Coordinates of N, CA, C and O in Angstrom, one line a residue:
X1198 N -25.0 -74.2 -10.9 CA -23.6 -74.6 -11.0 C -23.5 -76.0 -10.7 O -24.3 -76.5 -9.9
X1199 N -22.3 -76.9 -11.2 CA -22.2 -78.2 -10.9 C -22.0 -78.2 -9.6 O -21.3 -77.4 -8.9
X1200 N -22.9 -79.4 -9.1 CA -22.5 -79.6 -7.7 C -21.2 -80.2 -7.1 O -20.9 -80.3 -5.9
X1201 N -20.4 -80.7 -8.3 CA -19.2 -81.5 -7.8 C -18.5 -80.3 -7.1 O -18.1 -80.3 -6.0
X1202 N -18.5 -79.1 -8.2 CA -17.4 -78.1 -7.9 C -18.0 -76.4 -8.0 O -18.4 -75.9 -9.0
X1203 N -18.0 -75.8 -6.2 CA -18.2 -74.3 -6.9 C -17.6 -73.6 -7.9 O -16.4 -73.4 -7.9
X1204 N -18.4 -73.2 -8.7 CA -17.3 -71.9 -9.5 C -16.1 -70.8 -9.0 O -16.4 -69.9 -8.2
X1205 N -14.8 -70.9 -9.4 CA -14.5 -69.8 -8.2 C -14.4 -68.5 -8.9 O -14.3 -68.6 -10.1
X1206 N -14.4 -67.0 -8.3 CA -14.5 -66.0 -8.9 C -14.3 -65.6 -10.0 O -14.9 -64.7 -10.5
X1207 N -13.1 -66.2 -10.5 CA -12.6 -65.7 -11.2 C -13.1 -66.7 -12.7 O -12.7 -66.3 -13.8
X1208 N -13.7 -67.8 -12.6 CA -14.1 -68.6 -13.5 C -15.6 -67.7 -14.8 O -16.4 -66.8 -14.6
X1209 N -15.4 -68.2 -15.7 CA -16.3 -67.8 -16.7 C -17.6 -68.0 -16.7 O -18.0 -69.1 -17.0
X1210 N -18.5 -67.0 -16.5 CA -19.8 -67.8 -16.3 C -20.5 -67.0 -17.7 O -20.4 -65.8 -17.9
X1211 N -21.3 -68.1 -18.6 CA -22.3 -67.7 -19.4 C -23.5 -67.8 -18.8 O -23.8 -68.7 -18.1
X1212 N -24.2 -66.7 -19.2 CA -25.9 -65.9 -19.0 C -26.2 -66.0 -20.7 O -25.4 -65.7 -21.5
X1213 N -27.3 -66.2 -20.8 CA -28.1 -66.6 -21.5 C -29.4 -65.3 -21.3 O -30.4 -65.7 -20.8
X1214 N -29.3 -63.7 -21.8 CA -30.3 -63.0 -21.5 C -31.3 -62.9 -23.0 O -30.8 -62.7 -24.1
X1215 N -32.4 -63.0 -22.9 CA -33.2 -63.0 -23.9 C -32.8 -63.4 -24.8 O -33.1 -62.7 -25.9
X1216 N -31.7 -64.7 -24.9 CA -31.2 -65.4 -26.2 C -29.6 -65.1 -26.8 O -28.9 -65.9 -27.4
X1217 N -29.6 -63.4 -26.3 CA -28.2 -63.1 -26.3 C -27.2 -63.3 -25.6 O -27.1 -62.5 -24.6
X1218 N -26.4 -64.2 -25.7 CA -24.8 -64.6 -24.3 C -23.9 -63.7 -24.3 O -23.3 -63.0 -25.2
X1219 N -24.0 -63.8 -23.0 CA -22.9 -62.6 -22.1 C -21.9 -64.0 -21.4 O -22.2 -65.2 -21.2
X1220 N -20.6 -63.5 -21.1 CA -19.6 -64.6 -20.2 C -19.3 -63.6 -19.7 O -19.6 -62.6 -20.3
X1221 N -18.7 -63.5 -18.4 CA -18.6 -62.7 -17.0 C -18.2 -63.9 -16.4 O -18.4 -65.0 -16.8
X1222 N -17.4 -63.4 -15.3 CA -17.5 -63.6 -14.2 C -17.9 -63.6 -12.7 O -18.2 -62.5 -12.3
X1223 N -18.0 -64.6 -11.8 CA -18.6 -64.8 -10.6 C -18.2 -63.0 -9.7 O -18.9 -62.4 -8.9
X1224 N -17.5 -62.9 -10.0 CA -16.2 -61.7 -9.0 C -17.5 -60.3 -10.0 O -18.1 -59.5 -9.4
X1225 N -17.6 -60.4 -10.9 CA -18.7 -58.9 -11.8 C -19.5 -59.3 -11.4 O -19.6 -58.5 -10.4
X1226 N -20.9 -60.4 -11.2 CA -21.5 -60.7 -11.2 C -22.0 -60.4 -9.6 O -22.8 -59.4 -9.3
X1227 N -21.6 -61.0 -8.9 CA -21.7 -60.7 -7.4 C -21.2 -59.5 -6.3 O -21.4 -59.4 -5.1
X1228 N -20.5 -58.6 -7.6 CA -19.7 -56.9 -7.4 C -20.6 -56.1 -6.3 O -20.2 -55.5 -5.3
X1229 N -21.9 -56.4 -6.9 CA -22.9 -55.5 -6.0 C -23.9 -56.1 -5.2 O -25.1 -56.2 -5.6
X1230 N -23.6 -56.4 -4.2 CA -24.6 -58.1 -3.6 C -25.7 -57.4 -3.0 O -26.4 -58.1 -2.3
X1231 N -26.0 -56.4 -3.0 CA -27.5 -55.9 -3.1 C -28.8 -55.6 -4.2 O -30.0 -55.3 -4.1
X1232 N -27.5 -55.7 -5.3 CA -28.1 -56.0 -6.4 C -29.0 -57.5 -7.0 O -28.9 -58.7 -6.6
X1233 N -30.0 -57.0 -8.2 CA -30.6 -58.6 -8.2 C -29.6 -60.1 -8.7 O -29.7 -61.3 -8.4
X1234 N -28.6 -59.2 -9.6 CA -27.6 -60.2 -10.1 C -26.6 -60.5 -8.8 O -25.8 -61.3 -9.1
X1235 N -26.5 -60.0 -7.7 CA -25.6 -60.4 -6.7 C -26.5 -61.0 -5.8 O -26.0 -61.5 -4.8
X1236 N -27.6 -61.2 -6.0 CA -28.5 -62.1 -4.9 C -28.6 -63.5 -5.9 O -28.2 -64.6 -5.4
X1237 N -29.1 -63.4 -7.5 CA -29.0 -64.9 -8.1 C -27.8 -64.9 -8.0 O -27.7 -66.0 -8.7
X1238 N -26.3 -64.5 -7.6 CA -24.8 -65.6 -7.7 C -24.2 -65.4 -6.8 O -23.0 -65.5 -6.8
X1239 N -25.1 -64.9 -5.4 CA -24.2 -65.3 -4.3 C -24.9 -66.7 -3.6 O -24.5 -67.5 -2.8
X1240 N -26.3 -66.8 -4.3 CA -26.9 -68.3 -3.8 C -28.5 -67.7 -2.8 O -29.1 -68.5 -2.2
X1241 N -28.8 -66.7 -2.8 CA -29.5 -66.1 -2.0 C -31.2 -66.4 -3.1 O -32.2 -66.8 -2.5
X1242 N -31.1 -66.3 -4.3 CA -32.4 -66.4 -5.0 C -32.0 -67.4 -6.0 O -30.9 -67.3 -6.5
X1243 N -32.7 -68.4 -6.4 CA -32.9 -69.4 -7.7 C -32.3 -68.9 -8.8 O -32.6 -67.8 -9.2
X1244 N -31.5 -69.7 -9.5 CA -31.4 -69.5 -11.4 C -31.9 -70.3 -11.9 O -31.8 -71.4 -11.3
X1245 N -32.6 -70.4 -13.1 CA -32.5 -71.2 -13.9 C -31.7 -71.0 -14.8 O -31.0 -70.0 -14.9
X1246 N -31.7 -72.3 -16.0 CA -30.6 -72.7 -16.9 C -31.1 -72.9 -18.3 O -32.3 -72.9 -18.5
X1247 N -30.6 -72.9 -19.0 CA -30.8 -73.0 -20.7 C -30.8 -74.8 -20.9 O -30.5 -75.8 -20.2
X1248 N -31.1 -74.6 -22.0 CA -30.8 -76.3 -22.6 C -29.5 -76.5 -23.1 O -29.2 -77.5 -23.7
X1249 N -28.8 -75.5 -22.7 CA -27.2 -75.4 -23.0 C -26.7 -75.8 -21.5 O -25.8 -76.7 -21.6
X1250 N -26.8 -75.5 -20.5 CA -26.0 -75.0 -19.5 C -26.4 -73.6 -18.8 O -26.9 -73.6 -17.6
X1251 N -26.3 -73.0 -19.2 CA -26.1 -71.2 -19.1 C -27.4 -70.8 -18.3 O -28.5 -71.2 -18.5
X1252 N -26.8 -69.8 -17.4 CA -27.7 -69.1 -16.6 C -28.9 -68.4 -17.4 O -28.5 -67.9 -18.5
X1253 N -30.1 -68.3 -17.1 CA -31.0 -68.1 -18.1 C -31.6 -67.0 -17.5 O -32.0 -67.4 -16.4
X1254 N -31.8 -65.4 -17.9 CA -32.1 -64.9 -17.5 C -33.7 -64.0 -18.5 O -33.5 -63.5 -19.6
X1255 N -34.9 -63.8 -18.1 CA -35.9 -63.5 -19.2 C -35.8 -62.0 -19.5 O -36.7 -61.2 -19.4
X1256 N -34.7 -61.8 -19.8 CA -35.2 -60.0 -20.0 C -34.3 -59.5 -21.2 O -33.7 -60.3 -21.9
X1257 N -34.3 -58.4 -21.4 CA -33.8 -57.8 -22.8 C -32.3 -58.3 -23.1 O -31.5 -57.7 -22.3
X1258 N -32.0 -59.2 -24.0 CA -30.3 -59.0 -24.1 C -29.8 -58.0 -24.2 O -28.9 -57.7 -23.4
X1259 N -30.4 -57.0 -25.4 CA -29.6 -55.8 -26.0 C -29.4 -54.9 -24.3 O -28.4 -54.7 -23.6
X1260 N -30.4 -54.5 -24.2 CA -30.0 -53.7 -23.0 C -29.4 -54.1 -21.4 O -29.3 -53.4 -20.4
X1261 N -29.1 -55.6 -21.6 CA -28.5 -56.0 -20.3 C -27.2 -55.7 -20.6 O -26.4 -55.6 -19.7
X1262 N -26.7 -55.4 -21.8 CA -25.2 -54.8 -21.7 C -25.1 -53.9 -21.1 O -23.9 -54.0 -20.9
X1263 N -25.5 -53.0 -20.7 CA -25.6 -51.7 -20.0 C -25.4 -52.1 -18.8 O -24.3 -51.9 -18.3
X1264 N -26.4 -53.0 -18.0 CA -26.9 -53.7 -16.4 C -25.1 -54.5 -15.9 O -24.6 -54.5 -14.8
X1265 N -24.7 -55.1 -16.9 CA -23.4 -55.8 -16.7 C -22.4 -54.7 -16.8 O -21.2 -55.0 -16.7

């Protein structure tokens, strides 16, 4: 995330999963903070980023719709 400014919950975040974009929110994303996606966006484990911006995650797009 920019360092000028946190995201706040309710802002749009694009993920980048195996090439397919998902936009969500910080507030879905962090729903389950024992989850792996509530540990990368509460700040607890590393993201990396796309050559776009977007949170980059290596795993199946098609079936991360399900995980979201």
């Amino acid at each position: 995330f920019p360092a000028s400014r946190p995201p706040a919950m309710s802002d749009p975040i694009t993920l980048n999963v195996g090439g397919k974009l998902y936009t969500t929110s910080l507030a879905t994303l962090t729903s389950f903070p024992d989850s792996m996606l509530g540990a990368m966006f509460s700040g607890k484990m590393p993201t990396k980023r796309d050559s776009q911006g977007n949170c980059f995650i290596d795993r199946d797009g098609k079936v991360f719709r399900y995980i979201l």
